[in-house]
Coordinates of C-alpha atoms in Angstrom, one line a residue:
Chain A
M198 CA 8.4 7.0 14.4
V199 CA 9.7 9.4 16.9
Q200 CA 13.1 8.6 18.4
E201 CA 14.3 10.1 21.7
L202 CA 17.8 11.5 21.2
K203 CA 18.5 12.6 24.7
A204 CA 16.9 13.4 28.0
A205 CA 17.9 15.4 31.1
K206 CA 16.1 16.4 34.3
I207 CA 15.8 20.1 34.9
F208 CA 13.8 22.0 37.5
G209 CA 12.0 18.8 38.5
G210 CA 10.8 18.1 34.9
W211 CA 12.4 16.6 31.8
N212 CA 14.0 18.1 28.8
R213 CA 13.7 15.6 25.9
R214 CA 15.1 16.0 22.4
Y215 CA 13.5 13.9 19.6
K216 CA 14.2 13.1 16.0
H217 CA 11.5 12.1 13.4
K218 CA 11.1 11.8 9.7
S219 CA 8.9 14.7 8.5
D220 CA 6.6 13.9 5.6
V221 CA 5.8 17.6 5.2
L222 CA 9.4 18.6 4.8
G223 CA 10.9 15.4 3.4
C224 CA 13.8 15.2 5.9
D225 CA 14.6 14.2 9.4
M226 CA 13.7 16.9 11.9
T227 CA 14.5 17.4 15.6
F228 CA 12.5 19.1 18.3
T229 CA 12.7 19.4 22.0
V230 CA 10.0 19.2 24.7
F231 CA 10.3 20.3 28.3
Y232 CA 7.8 18.4 30.5
P233 CA 7.0 20.1 33.7
P234 CA 6.6 18.0 36.9
A235 CA 2.8 18.6 36.7
C236 CA 2.5 16.4 33.6
E237 CA 3.1 13.4 35.8
S238 CA -0.4 13.7 37.2
S239 CA -2.4 15.0 34.2
P240 CA -1.8 16.4 30.7
V241 CA -0.5 19.9 30.7
P242 CA -1.0 22.8 28.3
V243 CA 1.9 23.7 25.9
L244 CA 3.7 26.8 24.8
Y245 CA 5.5 26.7 21.5
F246 CA 8.7 28.7 21.3
L247 CA 9.8 29.4 17.7
S248 CA 13.5 30.3 17.4
G249 CA 15.3 32.8 15.2
L250 CA 17.7 32.8 12.3
T251 CA 20.6 30.3 12.6
C252 CA 19.0 28.6 15.6
T253 CA 17.9 25.0 16.2
D254 CA 15.4 23.7 18.8
E255 CA 18.2 23.7 21.3
N256 CA 19.0 27.4 21.7
V257 CA 15.9 28.2 23.8
T258 CA 16.2 25.1 25.9
T259 CA 19.9 25.6 26.7
K260 CA 20.1 29.4 27.0
S261 CA 16.9 31.0 28.0
G262 CA 16.1 29.3 31.4
I263 CA 12.5 29.0 30.2
Q264 CA 12.1 25.7 32.1
R265 CA 12.2 27.3 35.5
K266 CA 9.0 29.3 35.1
A267 CA 7.4 26.6 32.9
A268 CA 7.9 24.1 35.7
E269 CA 6.3 26.5 38.2
E270 CA 3.3 27.2 35.9
G271 CA 2.9 23.6 34.8
I272 CA 3.3 24.3 31.1
A273 CA 5.2 22.2 28.6
I274 CA 7.6 23.9 26.2
I275 CA 7.7 22.8 22.6
A276 CA 10.8 23.9 20.7
P277 CA 10.9 23.1 17.0
D278 CA 13.8 23.6 14.6
T279 CA 13.8 26.6 12.3
S280 CA 13.9 25.0 8.8
P281 CA 14.3 21.7 7.0
R282 CA 17.8 20.2 7.2
G283 CA 19.9 18.2 4.9
L284 CA 17.9 18.6 1.8
K285 CA 21.0 19.7 -0.1
I286 CA 19.2 22.3 -2.2
E287 CA 21.7 24.4 -4.1
G288 CA 22.3 27.6 -2.1
D289 CA 20.6 26.4 1.1
S290 CA 23.8 26.9 3.2
D291 CA 25.2 30.0 1.5
S292 CA 23.4 32.6 3.8
W293 CA 22.7 32.7 7.5
D294 CA 19.4 34.5 6.7
F295 CA 18.0 32.2 4.0
G296 CA 17.8 28.4 3.5
E297 CA 18.9 26.2 6.4
G298 CA 18.2 27.8 9.8
A299 CA 16.0 30.4 8.1
G300 CA 12.7 28.8 7.1
F301 CA 10.6 31.8 8.1
Y302 CA 7.6 29.7 9.1
L303 CA 5.9 29.9 5.7
N304 CA 5.0 27.5 2.9
A305 CA 7.3 28.2 0.0
T306 CA 5.7 28.3 -3.4
Q307 CA 8.9 28.6 -5.6
P308 CA 9.6 25.1 -7.0
K309 CA 13.2 25.1 -5.9
W310 CA 12.2 25.6 -2.3
K311 CA 9.0 23.6 -2.3
Q312 CA 10.0 21.5 0.7
Y313 CA 10.3 24.6 2.8
R314 CA 6.9 24.3 4.5
M315 CA 7.6 25.2 8.1
Y316 CA 4.1 26.7 8.4
D317 CA 2.4 23.4 7.7
Y318 CA 5.0 21.7 9.9
I319 CA 4.2 23.8 12.9
I320 CA 0.4 23.9 12.6
K321 CA -0.2 20.4 11.3
E322 CA 2.6 17.8 11.4
L323 CA 4.2 18.7 14.7
P324 CA 0.9 18.8 16.6
S325 CA -0.2 15.5 15.0
I326 CA 3.0 14.0 16.5
L327 CA 2.6 15.7 19.9
K328 CA -0.9 14.6 20.4
Q329 CA 0.4 11.1 20.8
F330 CA 2.3 12.2 23.9
K331 CA -0.1 11.6 26.7
E332 CA 1.6 14.1 29.0
L333 CA 0.6 16.9 26.7
N334 CA -2.8 18.6 26.2
I335 CA -2.1 20.2 22.9
A336 CA -5.6 21.5 22.5
E337 CA -4.5 24.1 25.1
A338 CA -1.6 25.9 23.3
S339 CA 0.0 29.3 23.2
I340 CA 2.8 30.5 21.0
T341 CA 5.9 32.8 21.4
G342 CA 9.2 33.2 19.6
H343 CA 12.3 35.3 19.0
S344 CA 13.2 37.4 16.0
M345 CA 12.3 35.3 12.9
G346 CA 10.5 33.1 15.4
G347 CA 8.7 36.1 16.8
H348 CA 7.5 36.7 13.2
G349 CA 6.5 33.1 13.2
A350 CA 4.6 33.3 16.5
L351 CA 2.8 36.5 15.5
T352 CA 1.7 35.3 12.0
I353 CA 0.8 31.8 13.0
G354 CA -0.9 32.9 16.2
L355 CA -2.9 35.6 14.3
K356 CA -3.9 33.2 11.5
H357 CA -5.0 30.5 14.0
P358 CA -6.6 31.9 17.1
D359 CA -8.4 28.6 17.4
L360 CA -5.1 26.8 17.9
F361 CA -3.3 29.3 20.0
K362 CA -4.8 30.9 23.1
S363 CA -2.2 33.6 23.4
I364 CA 0.6 35.2 21.5
S365 CA 3.8 36.9 22.5
A366 CA 7.2 37.6 21.0
F367 CA 10.7 38.7 21.7
S368 CA 12.2 41.1 19.1
P369 CA 9.9 40.0 16.3
I370 CA 10.3 40.8 12.6
S371 CA 7.0 42.6 12.7
N372 CA 6.6 43.9 9.2
P373 CA 8.8 41.6 7.1
I374 CA 7.5 42.8 3.7
S375 CA 9.2 46.2 4.4
V376 CA 12.6 45.0 5.7
P377 CA 15.7 43.3 4.1
W378 CA 15.4 40.0 6.0
G379 CA 11.8 39.6 5.0
Q380 CA 12.2 40.8 1.5
K381 CA 15.1 38.4 0.8
A382 CA 13.2 35.5 2.3
F383 CA 9.8 36.2 0.8
S384 CA 11.2 36.8 -2.7
G385 CA 13.2 33.6 -2.5
Y386 CA 10.5 31.4 -1.1
L387 CA 7.4 33.0 -2.5
G388 CA 8.6 34.8 -5.7
D389 CA 8.0 38.3 -6.9
D390 CA 4.2 38.5 -6.4
K391 CA 4.2 40.8 -3.3
E392 CA 0.5 40.3 -2.8
S393 CA 1.4 36.7 -1.7
W394 CA 3.8 38.0 0.9
R395 CA 1.1 39.7 2.9
Q396 CA -0.3 36.5 4.4
Y397 CA 3.0 36.1 6.3
D398 CA 3.3 39.7 7.5
A399 CA 2.2 40.3 11.1
T400 CA 1.3 43.9 10.6
E401 CA -0.8 43.1 7.5
L402 CA -2.5 40.3 9.5
V403 CA -3.3 42.6 12.4
K404 CA -4.9 45.1 10.0
G405 CA -7.3 42.4 8.7
Y406 CA -7.7 40.4 11.9
K407 CA -11.3 39.5 12.8
G408 CA -10.8 36.8 15.4
P409 CA -11.3 36.9 19.2
S410 CA -9.5 39.7 21.1
R411 CA -5.8 39.2 21.5
K412 CA -3.4 41.1 23.8
I413 CA 0.0 40.5 22.3
L414 CA 3.0 40.9 24.6
I415 CA 6.2 42.1 22.8
D416 CA 9.6 42.7 24.3
V417 CA 12.3 44.4 22.4
G418 CA 15.6 45.8 23.6
T419 CA 16.4 49.4 22.8
K420 CA 20.0 48.5 22.0
D421 CA 18.9 45.7 19.6
D422 CA 21.0 46.3 16.5
F423 CA 18.1 45.1 14.3
L424 CA 15.4 47.2 15.9
E425 CA 15.1 50.0 13.3
N426 CA 15.9 48.2 10.1
Q427 CA 14.6 44.7 10.5
L428 CA 12.1 44.4 13.4
K429 CA 9.9 47.5 13.4
P430 CA 7.6 46.5 16.2
D431 CA 6.3 50.1 16.3
V432 CA 4.7 49.6 12.9
L433 CA 2.9 46.6 14.2
A434 CA 1.8 48.4 17.4
K435 CA 0.4 51.3 15.3
A436 CA -1.7 48.9 13.2
A437 CA -3.6 47.5 16.2
P438 CA -5.9 50.3 17.3
G439 CA -9.4 49.7 15.9
T440 CA -8.8 45.9 15.6
P441 CA -9.5 43.2 18.2
V442 CA -5.7 43.1 18.7
S443 CA -3.9 45.1 21.4
V444 CA -0.1 45.2 21.5
D445 CA 1.7 45.6 24.8
L446 CA 5.0 46.7 23.2
R447 CA 7.7 47.0 25.9
L448 CA 11.0 48.7 24.9
Q449 CA 13.5 47.3 27.3
D450 CA 16.2 49.9 28.0
G451 CA 19.7 48.9 27.1
Y452 CA 19.0 45.3 26.1
D453 CA 20.2 43.7 22.8
H454 CA 19.0 40.9 20.6
S455 CA 20.6 38.0 22.5
Y456 CA 19.5 35.2 24.8
F457 CA 20.8 37.3 27.7
F458 CA 17.9 39.6 26.9
I459 CA 15.4 36.7 26.4
S460 CA 16.4 35.1 29.7
T461 CA 15.7 38.3 31.5
F462 CA 12.1 38.5 30.4
I463 CA 11.2 34.9 29.6
D464 CA 9.2 34.6 32.9
D465 CA 6.8 37.2 31.7
H466 CA 6.1 35.4 28.5
V467 CA 5.5 32.1 30.2
S468 CA 3.1 33.9 32.6
H469 CA 1.4 35.6 29.7
A470 CA 0.7 32.2 28.2
A471 CA -0.2 30.6 31.5
K472 CA -2.8 33.3 32.2
A473 CA -4.5 32.6 28.8
L474 CA -4.3 28.8 29.1
K475 CA -5.6 28.7 32.7
S476 CA -8.6 30.9 31.9
S477 CA -9.6 29.1 28.7
Chain B
M45 CA 45.8 45.8 29.1
V46 CA 42.4 44.3 29.3
Q47 CA 40.2 44.6 26.2
E48 CA 36.4 44.3 26.4
L49 CA 35.3 41.9 23.7
K50 CA 31.5 42.2 24.2
A51 CA 28.9 43.3 26.6
A52 CA 25.2 42.5 27.0
K53 CA 22.6 43.6 29.6
I54 CA 21.0 40.8 31.5
F55 CA 18.7 40.9 34.6
G56 CA 19.4 44.6 35.0
G57 CA 23.2 44.1 35.1
W58 CA 25.9 43.5 32.5
N59 CA 27.7 40.5 31.2
R60 CA 31.1 41.6 29.9
R61 CA 33.7 39.4 28.3
Y62 CA 37.3 40.4 28.3
K63 CA 40.6 39.4 26.7
H64 CA 44.0 40.0 28.2
K65 CA 47.6 38.9 27.8
S66 CA 48.4 36.6 30.7
D67 CA 52.0 36.8 32.0
V68 CA 51.5 33.7 34.1
L69 CA 50.3 31.6 31.3
G70 CA 52.1 33.2 28.4
C71 CA 49.1 33.6 26.1
D72 CA 46.0 35.6 25.6
M73 CA 43.1 34.6 27.9
T74 CA 39.4 35.5 28.1
F75 CA 37.2 35.8 31.1
T76 CA 33.7 37.0 31.7
V77 CA 32.3 39.2 34.5
F78 CA 28.6 39.6 35.4
Y79 CA 28.1 42.9 37.1
P80 CA 24.8 43.0 39.2
P81 CA 22.8 46.3 39.2
A82 CA 24.0 46.9 42.8
C83 CA 27.6 47.6 41.6
E84 CA 26.4 50.9 40.2
S85 CA 26.2 52.3 43.8
S86 CA 29.1 50.6 45.5
P87 CA 31.6 47.8 44.9
V88 CA 30.1 44.3 45.2
P89 CA 31.5 41.0 46.4
V90 CA 32.4 38.4 43.9
L91 CA 31.8 34.7 43.3
Y92 CA 34.2 32.8 41.1
F93 CA 32.7 30.0 39.0
L94 CA 35.4 27.6 37.7
S95 CA 34.2 25.5 34.7
G96 CA 34.7 21.9 33.8
L97 CA 36.5 20.0 31.1
T98 CA 36.2 21.4 27.5
C99 CA 34.5 24.5 28.8
T100 CA 35.4 28.2 28.4
D101 CA 34.4 31.2 30.5
E102 CA 31.2 31.3 28.4
N103 CA 29.5 28.1 29.4
V104 CA 28.3 29.2 32.8
T105 CA 27.3 32.6 31.6
T106 CA 25.2 31.4 28.7
K107 CA 23.7 28.2 30.1
S108 CA 23.3 28.3 33.9
G109 CA 21.1 31.3 34.4
I110 CA 23.4 32.3 37.3
Q111 CA 22.9 36.0 36.6
R112 CA 19.3 36.0 37.9
K113 CA 20.1 35.2 41.5
A114 CA 23.4 37.1 41.4
A115 CA 21.6 40.2 40.3
E116 CA 19.1 39.7 43.2
E117 CA 21.9 39.1 45.8
G118 CA 24.1 41.9 44.5
I119 CA 27.1 39.6 43.8
A120 CA 29.4 39.7 40.7
I121 CA 30.2 36.5 38.9
I122 CA 33.8 35.9 37.7
A123 CA 34.0 33.2 35.1
P124 CA 37.6 32.3 34.0
D125 CA 38.6 30.0 31.2
T126 CA 39.8 26.5 32.0
S127 CA 43.3 26.4 30.6
P128 CA 45.9 28.4 28.6
R129 CA 45.0 28.6 24.9
G130 CA 47.0 28.7 21.7
L131 CA 50.3 27.7 23.2
K132 CA 50.7 24.9 20.5
I133 CA 52.3 22.4 22.8
E134 CA 52.4 19.1 21.1
G135 CA 49.5 17.0 22.2
D136 CA 47.6 19.9 23.9
S137 CA 44.5 19.3 21.6
D138 CA 44.6 15.5 21.4
S139 CA 42.3 14.8 24.4
W140 CA 39.2 16.5 25.8
D141 CA 40.4 15.7 29.3
F142 CA 44.1 16.9 29.1
G143 CA 45.7 20.0 27.6
E144 CA 43.5 22.8 26.3
G145 CA 40.2 23.1 28.1
A146 CA 41.6 20.9 30.9
G147 CA 44.0 22.9 33.0
F148 CA 42.9 21.3 36.3
Y149 CA 43.6 24.5 38.2
L150 CA 47.1 23.5 39.2
N151 CA 50.7 24.6 38.5
A152 CA 52.3 22.1 36.3
T153 CA 55.9 21.0 37.1
Q154 CA 56.7 18.9 34.0
P155 CA 58.8 21.0 31.7
K156 CA 56.7 20.4 28.6
W157 CA 53.6 21.8 30.4
K158 CA 55.3 24.5 32.5
Q159 CA 52.9 27.2 31.2
Y160 CA 49.9 25.4 32.6
R161 CA 49.7 27.4 35.8
M162 CA 45.9 27.9 36.2
Y163 CA 46.4 27.8 40.0
D164 CA 48.5 30.9 40.0
Y165 CA 46.3 32.5 37.3
I166 CA 43.2 32.1 39.5
I167 CA 44.7 33.1 42.8
K168 CA 47.1 35.8 41.7
E169 CA 47.0 37.1 38.2
L170 CA 43.2 37.3 37.7
P171 CA 42.6 39.0 41.1
S172 CA 45.3 41.5 40.3
I173 CA 43.5 42.4 37.2
L174 CA 40.0 42.4 38.8
K175 CA 41.1 44.7 41.6
Q176 CA 41.4 47.5 39.0
F177 CA 37.7 47.2 38.4
K178 CA 36.1 49.7 40.7
E179 CA 32.7 47.9 40.6
L180 CA 34.2 44.9 42.3
N181 CA 35.2 44.3 45.9
I182 CA 37.5 41.3 45.4
A183 CA 38.5 41.2 49.0
E184 CA 35.1 39.7 49.5
A185 CA 35.1 36.6 47.4
S186 CA 33.6 33.1 47.3
I187 CA 34.3 30.2 45.0
T188 CA 32.3 27.5 43.2
G189 CA 32.6 25.4 40.1
H190 CA 31.5 22.3 38.1
S191 CA 33.3 19.0 37.7
M192 CA 36.9 19.8 37.0
G193 CA 36.0 23.3 38.1
G194 CA 34.4 21.8 41.2
H195 CA 37.8 20.2 42.0
G196 CA 39.3 23.7 41.4
A197 CA 36.9 25.4 43.7
L198 CA 37.3 22.8 46.5
T199 CA 41.1 22.7 46.3
I200 CA 41.7 26.5 45.8
G201 CA 39.1 27.3 48.4
L202 CA 40.5 24.9 51.0
K203 CA 44.1 26.2 50.4
H204 CA 43.1 29.8 50.6
P205 CA 40.4 30.4 53.3
D206 CA 41.8 33.9 53.5
L207 CA 40.9 34.6 49.9
F208 CA 37.6 32.8 49.7
K209 CA 34.8 33.1 52.3
S210 CA 32.8 30.1 51.2
I211 CA 33.1 27.1 48.9
S212 CA 30.6 25.1 47.0
A213 CA 30.7 22.8 44.0
F214 CA 28.6 21.0 41.4
S215 CA 29.6 17.4 40.6
P216 CA 33.2 18.0 41.7
I217 CA 36.1 15.6 41.0
S218 CA 36.5 15.1 44.8
N219 CA 39.4 12.7 45.0
P220 CA 41.3 13.1 41.8
I221 CA 44.4 11.1 42.9
S222 CA 42.1 8.0 42.9
V223 CA 40.3 8.4 39.5
P224 CA 41.2 8.2 35.8
W225 CA 40.6 11.9 35.0
G226 CA 42.8 13.0 37.9
Q227 CA 45.5 10.4 37.4
K228 CA 45.9 11.3 33.7
A229 CA 46.0 15.0 34.4
F230 CA 48.3 14.8 37.5
S231 CA 50.8 12.4 35.9
G232 CA 50.9 14.6 32.8
Y233 CA 51.2 17.9 34.5
L234 CA 53.0 16.9 37.8
G235 CA 54.9 13.7 36.9
D236 CA 55.1 10.4 38.6
D237 CA 55.8 11.6 42.2
K238 CA 52.3 10.9 43.6
E239 CA 53.2 12.7 46.8
S240 CA 53.1 16.0 44.8
W241 CA 49.6 15.2 43.7
R242 CA 48.1 15.4 47.1
Q243 CA 48.3 19.2 47.3
Y244 CA 45.6 19.3 44.5
D245 CA 43.3 16.6 45.9
A246 CA 40.3 18.0 47.8
T247 CA 39.9 14.9 50.0
E248 CA 43.5 15.0 51.0
L249 CA 43.2 18.7 51.7
V250 CA 40.2 18.2 53.9
K251 CA 42.1 15.6 56.0
G252 CA 44.9 18.1 56.7
Y253 CA 42.7 21.3 56.8
K254 CA 43.4 23.6 59.8
G255 CA 41.7 26.8 58.7
P256 CA 38.5 28.4 59.9
S257 CA 35.4 26.3 59.8
R258 CA 33.9 25.8 56.3
K259 CA 30.6 24.3 55.4
I260 CA 30.9 23.2 51.8
L261 CA 27.8 22.8 49.7
I262 CA 28.0 20.0 47.1
D263 CA 25.3 19.1 44.6
V264 CA 25.6 15.9 42.5
G265 CA 23.1 14.2 40.3
T266 CA 22.3 10.6 41.0
K267 CA 22.2 9.9 37.3
D268 CA 25.6 11.6 36.7
D269 CA 27.5 9.1 34.5
F270 CA 30.7 10.1 36.2
L271 CA 29.6 9.9 39.8
E272 CA 31.1 6.5 40.7
N273 CA 34.2 6.5 38.6
Q274 CA 35.4 10.1 38.5
L275 CA 33.7 12.3 41.1
K276 CA 33.5 10.3 44.4
P277 CA 32.0 13.1 46.5
D278 CA 31.2 10.5 49.2
V279 CA 34.9 10.0 49.8
L280 CA 35.3 13.7 50.4
A281 CA 32.3 13.8 52.7
K282 CA 33.7 10.9 54.7
A283 CA 37.0 12.7 55.2
A284 CA 35.4 15.7 56.8
P285 CA 34.2 14.6 60.3
G286 CA 36.8 15.6 62.9
T287 CA 38.1 18.5 60.8
P288 CA 36.8 22.1 60.7
V289 CA 35.1 21.2 57.4
S290 CA 31.6 20.0 57.1
V291 CA 30.2 18.8 53.8
D292 CA 26.6 19.2 52.9
L293 CA 26.5 16.6 50.1
R294 CA 23.2 16.6 48.3
L295 CA 22.5 13.7 46.0
Q296 CA 19.9 15.1 43.5
D297 CA 17.6 12.4 42.3
G298 CA 17.6 11.8 38.6
Y299 CA 19.9 14.7 37.6
D300 CA 22.9 14.3 35.3
H301 CA 26.2 16.1 34.8
S302 CA 24.9 18.8 32.5
Y303 CA 24.1 22.5 32.7
F304 CA 20.4 21.5 33.0
F305 CA 21.3 20.2 36.4
I306 CA 23.4 23.2 37.2
S307 CA 20.7 25.6 36.3
T308 CA 18.3 23.9 38.6
F309 CA 20.4 24.4 41.7
I310 CA 22.5 27.4 40.9
D311 CA 20.4 29.7 43.1
D312 CA 21.3 27.7 46.1
H313 CA 25.0 28.1 45.4
V314 CA 24.7 31.8 44.9
S315 CA 22.8 32.0 48.2
H316 CA 25.4 29.9 49.9
A317 CA 28.1 32.4 48.8
A318 CA 25.9 35.4 49.6
K319 CA 25.3 34.3 53.1
A320 CA 29.1 34.0 53.8
L321 CA 29.9 37.3 52.0
K322 CA 27.2 39.3 53.8
S323 CA 28.2 38.0 57.3
S324 CA 31.9 38.5 56.8

């Protein structure tokens, strides 16, 4: 059962927030869908936007202005939450970069965190719900995200080229196995076996990628406080040559890590998805 | 002394939030300025955006997307807060529609609320600060706002056609003396003498307006829960014929009172201001 929590008209379309009981995560989850006006005549392709640390499904829908371009392109936006909520696991609310709001889009293997399965939630459960929505053509999907959600978009997109026709990211954690955010999350959720971490590392995935060619668009601000120590998009870009992946890494002069930055370049990411979805 | 609290680049310009000690209000106040790229070469005109009940200076700058069009038009956005803060007057935090976050852009006359002087703050103190900012040409200003801030924009704009070259509003409280929000605020801040209320009522001001001609743009959603009982823009529109004021009242089908609505039509309000500022 999916319950609509609220709805508001925007740019001729509708922003609708839903709540449902997740079997995969064992808790209630929220997500938001933006329906462009075009979905009134036929099902539209979708673009998933995965959000970053501390965020919910509402950050991108209230702060990025993504609906303007999505309405123009006739693409629905799917905004999931960033972790399970309300499980009351000891320590799940102690840090802003681990536990609630910090699911890292993986399937945890450590017993304590076994309900943290955002990876399965995003690729299986959420699509199974969305395919019941007749306005959406979820067989035509692209993926993008910000920071931790950029990591999610890159890793999920690279592991499932069948499900996602294009990939882009804002300020992604591009090589999590080598940075503090990633190491904290992966050791907590996956344990000490670092070999198991590589399946969720975008740079490692690019190195082994054998799918159809993918041109990944990445925007990062040069004044992003996390650029050097947590994001490392240059490491990802350097891994691409010789693989079917090409990375269009754009260093945006003077921008930071915020939604002010995202809002400035969101149109390009919607267009990047639209181009792939329309040609597929 | 004005202290910069934070700054972020957006759409090629800069969003900067400031804090200062207000002599008029007797407390620290924050405000935000968006500087368009054009201000790097010469001072730019400004558009004040007055926010609604419960808001601060940050709602419009994080949720409306106003910076995109303002960058394009070369107009700075001035976003003030909506009331004094931290005065600790008994009862100032009991209601969301009176006291903190609900200054109603007037000068209170009741002794208990004598520091609630947002009217003087907006027309005198804030401009006196802004005129020190060499990027801004505050002699060229327009005004807009939302809900309580729409009331503020209409009343202040109509009382000071010398200071504001154009006026527009989203979902304004257009006839506050006749609705619950206005009656509660005006009786609290101004006392029982209803004659004194009329100076802060946009409809009453239109009836007596003798300034230069003004074409006021007003957008309101037809699904705005407050339309009938609190906003009454139709009453304002009906007062205009025969005066130098004309009201372009646009009832936007299906939209509500939220920033989703504002973001959809914000470009038109920036353009409305730009047209007046460029021809003056």
